Amino acid sequence: MQAQRPVPPVLAGQWQASPCGGAALAGSATDAEEDVELEELQQQQTSEEPEVQCTYNALRVIGNGTFGIVYSAHIPETDETVAIKKVFVDRRYRNRELQVWEKMRHPNIVTLKHAFYTSGESHDELYLNMVMEYVPETVYCVMKRHGKQKLAMPNILLQLYTYQACRALAHLRASGVVHRDIKPQNLLVDASKGHLLKLCDFGSAAKLGRGRPALVAYICSRYYRAPELIFGATQYTTTVDLWSIGCVLGEMISGRPLFPGESGVDQLVEIVKVLGTPSRRQVLAMSPAHFNFSAPAIRPCSWRAVFRRDVGLKFIDLLAAFLQYDPEARIQPLQACAHPCFDELRQEHALVEGTPLPGDLFRLTPREEKACPAALRERLVPAWHAAAGAAAAAI
C-alpha cells in the first residue's frame, strides 16, 4: 500500500451509479460456461435485490499499482465508507477478476458490493470501478508498525492472521480458485473487530478445472512465489497459495521476508539455502519438464537457526508444513486450521488486545463444510461453539 494522499483530479468529484454486477465484456467461445453462470448469478441478484442508485464521493487514494488505483469513497445515501478499485478496461480481454470475485462470499474475503463503469479523458477510454467494503489496515502495515517499535508481533496476531488466511484459502480451494498473489499487502485487517482479516485483490486469480486456459508461471509477487512457479510450471494448483501463506507467516515471525531474492534464480537460491537442494522426486513433483535439473548438494538449514530462539515449536512445525517442495505434501488449509498452533484461539473466552475474537472464526461456510470430514470438523470447531450453535438453532 502506498501512503494515503489526496485524490487526483481524474478521480475527484462524484458519480451516480447502479450496480453493474458482473457485466461481461466481449469474450471467446471458450467462456460460454462462465457466461451462463454469470447470467444466472445476475438474475438471482436482480430478483433478490432492488437496483439502488448510489452516489460515490471520492475521498483519498489508499493504494495503487500496475493494475490501477484504489481509493476510499463515501456513500451519502447510506453514510458508508467504501473502497473502490478502478482499473482500465482493455476491450480485447475479459475482466476475470470481477467474474471470480463476485462469487466469493466468505467472512475472510473482502466483499465486492457493486461495480460500475466510467469514461476516461478520451471517448474510447473505459474504466471498471469495483466497490468493496472498506477495511482500514493490512498485515503489512501491522508488521511495519511493530518493526519500527523493534517489537516482535504477538503470538495471538500470528495465530489470528494465519488462521483466517487459511479459512479464506479453504474457501478458494473448495471453489476451484487459485489466488496467485498472497502477500501481506493483500491481507486486510480491522483491529476494531478483533483483528478480523480479509483477503483482497483477485486481479491475478484464476479458475481451475478442465477446459480452462493454460496457466502462466510468471505470477505472484517474488518473495511469496512457490518454487514450482520459479521452475516454470503451468499445471499447478491452489497449493501455490499455501507456499505463499507460509512465507507470510515466516515474515510475520521474523519481521523481514523469508526468501528475499532479487530475481527468479536468486529466489530459488534463497529457498535452497533454507530447505536444501530438492531431491529428484521433489523436482519432478514441482515440474516434470525439469527431469534433468541438477544442483550442488546443500543440506537443509534448521528452522531454529532461521528464527529467534523464543519462537514456539508449534509455529515452526506449521511453517515447515506449508513450505514443502512437493506441492502435494503441503498442509491443506483446513488441516492447517486444526493445527495445535491455533489451540489458544479455540479457548472459549480468548481475547485479543482485550477484544473478543471475530465472531465467524469457527463458523464454517457450506463449501467448507462440504470439504471437511467429520473428524476434522470436530477438531476445528470447539465444543463450546458447537453447543452454542445448537442451542441457537433450537430456539
Tab-separated table of C-alpha atoms in Angstrom:
chain	number	residue	atom	x	y	z
A	1	MET	CA	0.000	0.000	0.000
A	2	GLN	CA	1.185	3.482	-0.818
A	3	ALA	CA	0.827	6.320	1.662
A	4	GLN	CA	-2.579	7.940	1.703
A	5	ARG	CA	-2.808	11.146	-0.294
A	6	PRO	CA	-5.464	13.380	-1.905
A	7	VAL	CA	-7.455	12.058	-4.828
A	8	PRO	CA	-6.013	13.198	-8.183
A	9	PRO	CA	-8.253	15.373	-10.386
A	10	VAL	CA	-9.189	12.482	-12.652
A	11	LEU	CA	-10.924	10.820	-9.653
A	12	ALA	CA	-12.224	13.875	-7.852
A	13	GLY	CA	-15.950	14.549	-7.693
A	14	GLN	CA	-18.830	12.135	-7.518
A	15	TRP	CA	-20.654	9.606	-9.623
A	16	GLN	CA	-24.148	8.235	-9.514
A	17	ALA	CA	-24.177	4.592	-10.380
A	18	SER	CA	-26.243	1.485	-10.021
A	19	PRO	CA	-24.660	-1.949	-9.704
A	20	CYS	CA	-23.469	-3.390	-12.992
A	21	GLY	CA	-22.984	-6.755	-11.278
A	22	GLY	CA	-20.745	-8.916	-13.373
A	23	ALA	CA	-21.341	-7.185	-16.666
A	24	ALA	CA	-19.264	-9.254	-19.068
A	25	LEU	CA	-17.023	-7.871	-21.779
A	26	ALA	CA	-16.631	-9.496	-25.140
A	27	GLY	CA	-15.050	-12.930	-24.764
A	28	SER	CA	-14.266	-16.025	-26.753
A	29	ALA	CA	-16.438	-19.102	-27.187
A	30	THR	CA	-14.435	-20.894	-24.508
A	31	ASP	CA	-16.048	-18.588	-21.944
A	32	ALA	CA	-19.579	-19.833	-22.663
A	33	GLU	CA	-19.855	-21.834	-19.444
A	34	GLU	CA	-18.767	-18.815	-17.367
A	35	ASP	CA	-21.264	-16.615	-19.232
A	36	VAL	CA	-24.105	-18.967	-18.273
A	37	GLU	CA	-23.002	-18.977	-14.625
A	38	LEU	CA	-22.688	-15.207	-14.673
A	39	GLU	CA	-26.127	-14.708	-16.221
A	40	GLU	CA	-27.703	-16.951	-13.577
A	41	LEU	CA	-25.960	-15.004	-10.829
A	42	GLN	CA	-27.110	-11.659	-12.271
A	43	GLN	CA	-30.704	-12.930	-12.485
A	44	GLN	CA	-30.508	-14.068	-8.863
A	45	GLN	CA	-29.155	-10.673	-7.769
A	46	THR	CA	-31.856	-8.887	-9.739
A	47	SER	CA	-34.630	-10.955	-8.175
A	48	GLU	CA	-33.284	-10.622	-4.631
A	49	GLU	CA	-32.019	-7.036	-4.570
A	50	PRO	CA	-33.773	-3.977	-5.974
A	51	GLU	CA	-31.481	-1.719	-8.001
A	52	VAL	CA	-30.248	1.069	-5.773
A	53	GLN	CA	-28.754	4.331	-7.027
A	54	CYS	CA	-25.585	5.222	-5.137
A	55	THR	CA	-23.505	8.372	-5.113
A	56	TYR	CA	-19.790	7.814	-4.565
A	57	ASN	CA	-17.827	10.799	-3.273
A	58	ALA	CA	-14.113	10.086	-3.730
A	59	LEU	CA	-12.031	10.779	-0.621
A	60	ARG	CA	-8.366	9.748	-0.977
A	61	VAL	CA	-6.064	7.280	-2.700
A	62	ILE	CA	-5.232	4.310	-0.471
A	63	GLY	CA	-3.270	2.151	-2.918
A	64	ASN	CA	-2.034	1.925	-6.478
A	65	GLY	CA	-0.033	-0.294	-8.796
A	66	THR	CA	0.182	-1.552	-12.355
A	67	PHE	CA	-3.442	-2.739	-12.023
A	68	GLY	CA	-4.815	0.766	-11.489
A	69	ILE	CA	-5.746	2.649	-8.355
A	70	VAL	CA	-7.703	2.066	-5.122
A	71	TYR	CA	-9.355	4.943	-3.297
A	72	SER	CA	-11.803	5.378	-0.471
A	73	ALA	CA	-15.196	6.928	-1.079
A	74	HIS	CA	-18.249	7.985	0.890
A	75	ILE	CA	-21.825	6.990	0.043
A	76	PRO	CA	-24.127	9.755	1.363
A	77	GLU	CA	-27.271	7.660	0.867
A	78	THR	CA	-26.070	5.125	3.434
A	79	ASP	CA	-23.373	7.172	5.238
A	80	GLU	CA	-20.957	4.361	4.435
A	81	THR	CA	-17.259	4.417	3.612
A	82	VAL	CA	-16.170	2.010	0.891
A	83	ALA	CA	-13.066	1.313	-1.146
A	84	ILE	CA	-13.161	1.435	-4.941
A	85	LYS	CA	-10.685	-0.293	-7.226
A	86	LYS	CA	-10.515	1.438	-10.599
A	87	VAL	CA	-8.943	-0.479	-13.493
A	88	PHE	CA	-8.605	0.299	-17.185
A	89	VAL	CA	-10.771	-1.884	-19.405
A	90	ASP	CA	-8.906	-3.445	-22.296
A	91	ARG	CA	-11.750	-4.410	-24.587
A	92	ARG	CA	-9.670	-7.222	-26.099
A	93	TYR	CA	-9.810	-9.194	-22.857
A	94	ARG	CA	-12.415	-10.311	-20.391
A	95	ASN	CA	-12.025	-8.982	-16.836
A	96	ARG	CA	-11.766	-12.222	-14.886
A	97	GLU	CA	-11.250	-10.506	-11.547
A	98	LEU	CA	-14.862	-9.388	-11.473
A	99	GLN	CA	-16.109	-12.819	-12.519
A	100	VAL	CA	-14.142	-14.660	-9.841
A	101	TRP	CA	-14.503	-12.143	-7.034
A	102	GLU	CA	-18.266	-11.650	-7.162
A	103	LYS	CA	-18.782	-15.339	-6.365
A	104	MET	CA	-16.519	-15.262	-3.315
A	105	ARG	CA	-18.753	-14.845	-0.242
A	106	HIS	CA	-16.799	-15.598	2.911
A	107	PRO	CA	-16.166	-13.793	6.216
A	108	ASN	CA	-12.421	-13.736	5.468
A	109	ILE	CA	-12.692	-12.466	1.893
A	110	VAL	CA	-13.360	-8.788	1.262
A	111	THR	CA	-16.885	-8.325	-0.057
A	112	LEU	CA	-17.471	-6.974	-3.558
A	113	LYS	CA	-20.533	-4.764	-3.196
A	114	HIS	CA	-21.103	-3.240	-6.626
A	115	ALA	CA	-19.335	-2.500	-9.883
A	116	PHE	CA	-19.861	0.235	-12.453
A	117	TYR	CA	-18.156	1.724	-15.488
A	118	THR	CA	-16.887	5.260	-16.028
A	119	SER	CA	-15.386	7.000	-19.050
A	120	GLY	CA	-11.833	8.297	-19.206
A	121	GLU	CA	-10.423	11.539	-20.534
A	122	SER	CA	-10.854	10.357	-24.123
A	123	HIS	CA	-14.060	8.936	-25.559
A	124	ASP	CA	-12.575	5.465	-26.104
A	125	GLU	CA	-11.287	5.054	-22.530
A	126	LEU	CA	-13.390	2.903	-20.234
A	127	TYR	CA	-12.766	2.082	-16.575
A	128	LEU	CA	-14.262	-0.602	-14.373
A	129	ASN	CA	-14.878	0.513	-10.785
A	130	MET	CA	-15.265	-2.305	-8.261
A	131	VAL	CA	-16.812	-1.183	-4.978
A	132	MET	CA	-15.771	-3.189	-1.931
A	133	GLU	CA	-16.090	-2.956	1.814
A	134	TYR	CA	-13.518	-0.671	3.398
A	135	VAL	CA	-11.008	-2.338	5.729
A	136	PRO	CA	-8.586	0.130	7.349
A	137	GLU	CA	-5.262	-1.737	7.568
A	138	THR	CA	-3.126	-4.507	6.098
A	139	VAL	CA	-0.939	-7.179	7.664
A	140	TYR	CA	1.963	-5.358	6.006
A	141	CYS	CA	1.160	-2.174	7.939
A	142	VAL	CA	0.854	-4.096	11.223
A	143	MET	CA	4.248	-5.731	10.631
A	144	LYS	CA	5.899	-2.399	9.795
A	145	ARG	CA	4.443	-0.764	12.897
A	146	HIS	CA	5.877	-3.471	15.146
A	147	GLY	CA	9.178	-3.314	13.287
A	148	LYS	CA	9.550	0.417	13.832
A	149	GLN	CA	8.999	-0.144	17.537
A	150	LYS	CA	11.535	-3.012	17.444
A	151	LEU	CA	8.870	-5.374	18.718
A	152	ALA	CA	8.026	-8.903	17.627
A	153	MET	CA	4.432	-9.432	16.569
A	154	PRO	CA	2.442	-11.013	19.440
A	155	ASN	CA	1.674	-14.719	19.072
A	156	ILE	CA	-2.061	-14.006	19.151
A	157	LEU	CA	-1.758	-11.909	15.973
A	158	LEU	CA	0.362	-14.549	14.235
A	159	GLN	CA	-2.314	-17.089	15.091
A	160	LEU	CA	-5.297	-14.939	14.144
A	161	TYR	CA	-3.899	-13.746	10.818
A	162	THR	CA	-2.623	-17.138	9.691
A	163	TYR	CA	-5.791	-18.950	10.779
A	164	GLN	CA	-8.124	-16.538	8.993
A	165	ALA	CA	-5.978	-16.530	5.850
A	166	CYS	CA	-6.222	-20.325	5.821
A	167	ARG	CA	-10.005	-20.082	6.138
A	168	ALA	CA	-10.054	-17.864	3.050
A	169	LEU	CA	-7.793	-20.271	1.160
A	170	ALA	CA	-10.004	-23.205	2.153
A	171	HIS	CA	-12.973	-21.428	0.579
A	172	LEU	CA	-10.988	-20.677	-2.589
A	173	ARG	CA	-9.834	-24.288	-2.823
A	174	ALA	CA	-13.396	-25.564	-2.421
A	175	SER	CA	-14.413	-23.108	-5.171
A	176	GLY	CA	-11.668	-24.242	-7.546
A	177	VAL	CA	-9.933	-20.856	-7.486
A	178	VAL	CA	-6.227	-20.088	-7.095
A	179	HIS	CA	-5.427	-16.549	-5.869
A	180	ARG	CA	-1.770	-16.353	-7.016
A	181	ASP	CA	-0.886	-13.162	-5.158
A	182	ILE	CA	-0.979	-13.925	-1.440
A	183	LYS	CA	1.191	-11.349	0.349
A	184	PRO	CA	0.942	-9.115	3.450
A	185	GLN	CA	-0.333	-6.175	1.378
A	186	ASN	CA	-3.337	-8.236	0.209
A	187	LEU	CA	-4.394	-9.312	3.695
A	188	LEU	CA	-6.626	-6.583	5.110
A	189	VAL	CA	-7.120	-6.187	8.863
A	190	ASP	CA	-9.716	-4.472	11.067
A	191	ALA	CA	-8.365	-4.304	14.629
A	192	SER	CA	-11.647	-2.860	15.928
A	193	LYS	CA	-13.375	-6.163	15.065
A	194	GLY	CA	-10.996	-8.470	16.903
A	195	HIS	CA	-8.359	-8.235	14.157
A	196	LEU	CA	-10.714	-9.571	11.540
A	197	LEU	CA	-8.709	-10.457	8.411
A	198	LYS	CA	-9.977	-10.332	4.845
A	199	LEU	CA	-8.205	-11.450	1.684
A	200	CYS	CA	-8.395	-8.963	-1.196
A	201	ASP	CA	-7.187	-8.382	-4.783
A	202	PHE	CA	-8.346	-11.060	-7.201
A	203	GLY	CA	-6.587	-9.455	-10.161
A	204	SER	CA	-4.278	-12.481	-10.548
A	205	ALA	CA	-6.843	-15.126	-9.560
A	206	ALA	CA	-7.773	-17.952	-11.912
A	207	LYS	CA	-10.455	-20.592	-12.043
A	208	LEU	CA	-9.126	-24.141	-12.195
A	209	GLY	CA	-10.662	-27.100	-13.969
A	210	ARG	CA	-10.964	-28.887	-17.272
A	211	GLY	CA	-11.299	-26.787	-20.384
A	212	ARG	CA	-9.659	-23.768	-18.762
A	213	PRO	CA	-6.841	-21.852	-20.482
A	214	ALA	CA	-3.264	-22.806	-19.612
A	215	LEU	CA	-1.941	-21.080	-16.505
A	216	VAL	CA	1.139	-18.880	-16.532
A	217	ALA	CA	4.194	-19.415	-14.349
A	218	TYR	CA	5.323	-15.793	-14.117
A	219	ILE	CA	2.791	-14.782	-11.489
A	220	CYS	CA	2.729	-13.930	-7.784
A	221	SER	CA	4.972	-11.380	-6.051
A	222	ARG	CA	8.541	-12.714	-5.996
A	223	TYR	CA	9.131	-13.138	-2.258
A	224	TYR	CA	5.998	-15.300	-1.986
A	225	ARG	CA	6.356	-17.251	-5.246
A	226	ALA	CA	6.220	-21.033	-4.914
A	227	PRO	CA	9.254	-22.935	-6.265
A	228	GLU	CA	7.204	-24.729	-8.935
A	229	LEU	CA	6.406	-21.312	-10.413
A	230	ILE	CA	10.117	-20.464	-10.446
A	231	PHE	CA	10.676	-23.737	-12.335
A	232	GLY	CA	8.128	-22.566	-14.913
A	233	ALA	CA	5.285	-24.968	-14.115
A	234	THR	CA	1.941	-24.223	-15.756
A	235	GLN	CA	-0.026	-27.195	-14.365
A	236	TYR	CA	-0.148	-26.064	-10.752
A	237	THR	CA	-2.990	-25.909	-8.242
A	238	THR	CA	-4.122	-23.958	-5.189
A	239	THR	CA	-1.044	-25.301	-3.391
A	240	VAL	CA	0.945	-22.301	-4.693
A	241	ASP	CA	-1.135	-20.172	-2.305
A	242	LEU	CA	-0.183	-22.436	0.597
A	243	TRP	CA	3.504	-21.799	-0.052
A	244	SER	CA	2.756	-18.060	-0.104
A	245	ILE	CA	0.953	-18.085	3.246
A	246	GLY	CA	3.900	-19.980	4.701
A	247	CYS	CA	6.162	-17.160	3.504
A	248	VAL	CA	3.817	-14.598	5.076
A	249	LEU	CA	3.876	-16.480	8.393
A	250	GLY	CA	7.670	-16.581	8.305
A	251	GLU	CA	7.791	-12.843	7.612
A	252	MET	CA	5.432	-12.075	10.475
A	253	ILE	CA	7.623	-14.110	12.814
A	254	SER	CA	10.958	-12.605	11.760
A	255	GLY	CA	9.863	-9.129	10.674
A	256	ARG	CA	11.514	-9.491	7.260
A	257	PRO	CA	10.882	-11.508	4.059
A	258	LEU	CA	11.870	-15.137	4.425
A	259	PHE	CA	13.225	-15.541	0.871
A	260	PRO	CA	14.278	-12.063	-0.387
A	261	GLY	CA	15.512	-12.955	-3.881
A	262	GLU	CA	16.416	-10.277	-6.424
A	263	SER	CA	15.354	-12.412	-9.390
A	264	GLY	CA	13.717	-15.741	-10.099
A	265	VAL	CA	17.021	-17.633	-9.949
A	266	ASP	CA	18.145	-15.726	-6.868
A	267	GLN	CA	14.796	-16.523	-5.271
A	268	LEU	CA	15.405	-20.234	-5.762
A	269	VAL	CA	18.882	-19.855	-4.267
A	270	GLU	CA	17.389	-18.236	-1.153
A	271	ILE	CA	14.936	-21.114	-0.815
A	272	VAL	CA	17.651	-23.743	-1.241
A	273	LYS	CA	19.749	-22.053	1.467
A	274	VAL	CA	16.992	-22.917	3.946
A	275	LEU	CA	15.296	-26.048	2.586
A	276	GLY	CA	18.368	-27.583	0.993
A	277	THR	CA	18.669	-28.877	-2.571
A	278	PRO	CA	15.435	-30.522	-3.750
A	279	SER	CA	15.617	-34.222	-4.485
A	280	ARG	CA	14.909	-35.568	-7.956
A	281	ARG	CA	11.484	-36.705	-6.774
A	282	GLN	CA	10.700	-33.235	-5.429
A	283	VAL	CA	11.841	-31.559	-8.664
A	284	LEU	CA	9.607	-33.849	-10.723
A	285	ALA	CA	6.698	-33.086	-8.390
A	286	MET	CA	7.226	-29.363	-8.999
A	287	SER	CA	7.915	-29.516	-12.741
A	288	PRO	CA	8.229	-32.774	-14.731
A	289	ALA	CA	9.876	-30.801	-17.543
A	290	HIS	CA	12.951	-30.306	-15.349
A	291	PHE	CA	13.859	-34.011	-15.059
A	292	ASN	CA	17.489	-33.136	-15.889
A	293	PHE	CA	17.775	-30.484	-13.184
A	294	SER	CA	20.946	-30.707	-11.158
A	295	ALA	CA	22.443	-28.501	-8.471
A	296	PRO	CA	25.152	-28.735	-5.828
A	297	ALA	CA	24.018	-30.768	-2.825
A	298	ILE	CA	23.179	-28.369	0.002
A	299	ARG	CA	21.896	-29.641	3.321
A	300	PRO	CA	18.716	-28.078	4.752
A	301	CYS	CA	19.115	-25.478	7.447
A	302	SER	CA	17.456	-25.872	10.826
A	303	TRP	CA	14.464	-23.562	11.257
A	304	ARG	CA	15.864	-22.887	14.714
A	305	ALA	CA	18.802	-21.169	13.012
A	306	VAL	CA	16.456	-19.029	10.916
A	307	PHE	CA	14.301	-17.583	13.707
A	308	ARG	CA	14.740	-16.236	17.217
A	309	ARG	CA	15.178	-18.832	19.934
A	310	ASP	CA	11.917	-17.811	21.607
A	311	VAL	CA	9.790	-18.741	18.581
A	312	GLY	CA	7.442	-21.565	19.587
A	313	LEU	CA	7.901	-25.041	18.156
A	314	LYS	CA	4.261	-25.126	17.062
A	315	PHE	CA	4.796	-22.128	14.761
A	316	ILE	CA	7.906	-23.734	13.270
A	317	ASP	CA	6.089	-27.028	12.760
A	318	LEU	CA	3.225	-25.290	10.932
A	319	LEU	CA	5.612	-23.202	8.840
A	320	ALA	CA	7.531	-26.304	7.787
A	321	ALA	CA	4.236	-27.959	6.809
A	322	PHE	CA	3.494	-25.092	4.398
A	323	LEU	CA	6.986	-24.764	2.942
A	324	GLN	CA	7.398	-28.138	1.244
A	325	TYR	CA	8.981	-28.509	-2.197
A	326	ASP	CA	6.413	-31.127	-3.220
A	327	PRO	CA	3.158	-29.161	-3.725
A	328	GLU	CA	1.038	-32.139	-2.679
A	329	ALA	CA	2.989	-32.527	0.559
A	330	ARG	CA	1.955	-29.061	1.784
A	331	ILE	CA	-0.625	-28.991	4.542
A	332	GLN	CA	-4.104	-28.133	3.244
A	333	PRO	CA	-5.925	-25.033	4.566
A	334	LEU	CA	-8.483	-26.665	6.866
A	335	GLN	CA	-5.926	-29.156	8.152
A	336	ALA	CA	-3.737	-26.160	8.929
A	337	CYS	CA	-6.610	-24.543	10.859
A	338	ALA	CA	-6.800	-27.673	13.016
A	339	HIS	CA	-3.082	-27.472	13.850
A	340	PRO	CA	-2.212	-27.247	17.588
A	341	CYS	CA	-0.682	-23.855	16.837
A	342	PHE	CA	-4.224	-22.457	16.940
A	343	ASP	CA	-5.474	-24.215	20.081
A	344	GLU	CA	-5.348	-20.957	22.045
A	345	LEU	CA	-7.854	-19.420	19.642
A	346	ARG	CA	-10.286	-22.239	20.418
A	347	GLN	CA	-10.481	-21.343	24.093
A	348	GLU	CA	-13.953	-20.097	24.969
A	349	HIS	CA	-13.011	-16.714	26.408
A	350	ALA	CA	-9.975	-15.935	24.246
A	351	LEU	CA	-9.311	-12.226	23.675
A	352	VAL	CA	-7.028	-10.150	21.500
A	353	GLU	CA	-5.981	-6.799	22.961
A	354	GLY	CA	-8.969	-7.044	25.321
A	355	THR	CA	-11.411	-7.574	22.421
A	356	PRO	CA	-13.352	-10.769	21.606
A	357	LEU	CA	-12.121	-12.713	18.598
A	358	PRO	CA	-14.026	-12.391	15.281
A	359	GLY	CA	-17.470	-13.971	15.558
A	360	ASP	CA	-17.159	-16.159	12.436
A	361	LEU	CA	-13.838	-17.713	13.411
A	362	PHE	CA	-15.343	-21.204	13.819
A	363	ARG	CA	-18.456	-20.853	11.653
A	364	LEU	CA	-17.703	-22.866	8.527
A	365	THR	CA	-19.374	-21.942	5.246
A	366	PRO	CA	-21.362	-24.590	3.329
A	367	ARG	CA	-18.457	-25.031	0.904
A	368	GLU	CA	-16.020	-25.532	3.759
A	369	GLU	CA	-18.419	-27.944	5.463
A	370	LYS	CA	-18.679	-29.993	2.289
A	371	ALA	CA	-14.894	-30.282	2.059
A	372	CYS	CA	-14.453	-31.036	5.760
A	373	PRO	CA	-14.622	-34.642	7.058
A	374	ALA	CA	-16.463	-35.115	10.347
A	375	ALA	CA	-13.294	-35.966	12.290
A	376	LEU	CA	-11.602	-32.797	11.059
A	377	ARG	CA	-14.667	-30.707	11.862
A	378	GLU	CA	-14.571	-31.936	15.464
A	379	ARG	CA	-11.009	-30.670	15.734
A	380	LEU	CA	-11.833	-27.357	14.054
A	381	VAL	CA	-14.983	-26.356	15.902
A	382	PRO	CA	-14.637	-26.115	19.706
A	383	ALA	CA	-17.276	-27.996	21.728
A	384	TRP	CA	-18.464	-24.775	23.379
A	385	HIS	CA	-19.023	-23.160	19.977
A	386	ALA	CA	-20.868	-26.187	18.605
A	387	ALA	CA	-23.066	-26.284	21.700
A	388	ALA	CA	-23.871	-22.572	21.391
A	389	GLY	CA	-24.780	-23.052	17.724
A	390	ALA	CA	-27.055	-25.996	18.513
A	391	ALA	CA	-28.787	-24.021	21.281
A	392	ALA	CA	-29.361	-21.080	18.948
A	393	ALA	CA	-30.794	-23.354	16.263
A	394	ALA	CA	-33.209	-24.898	18.758
A	395	ILE	CA	-34.794	-21.553	19.642
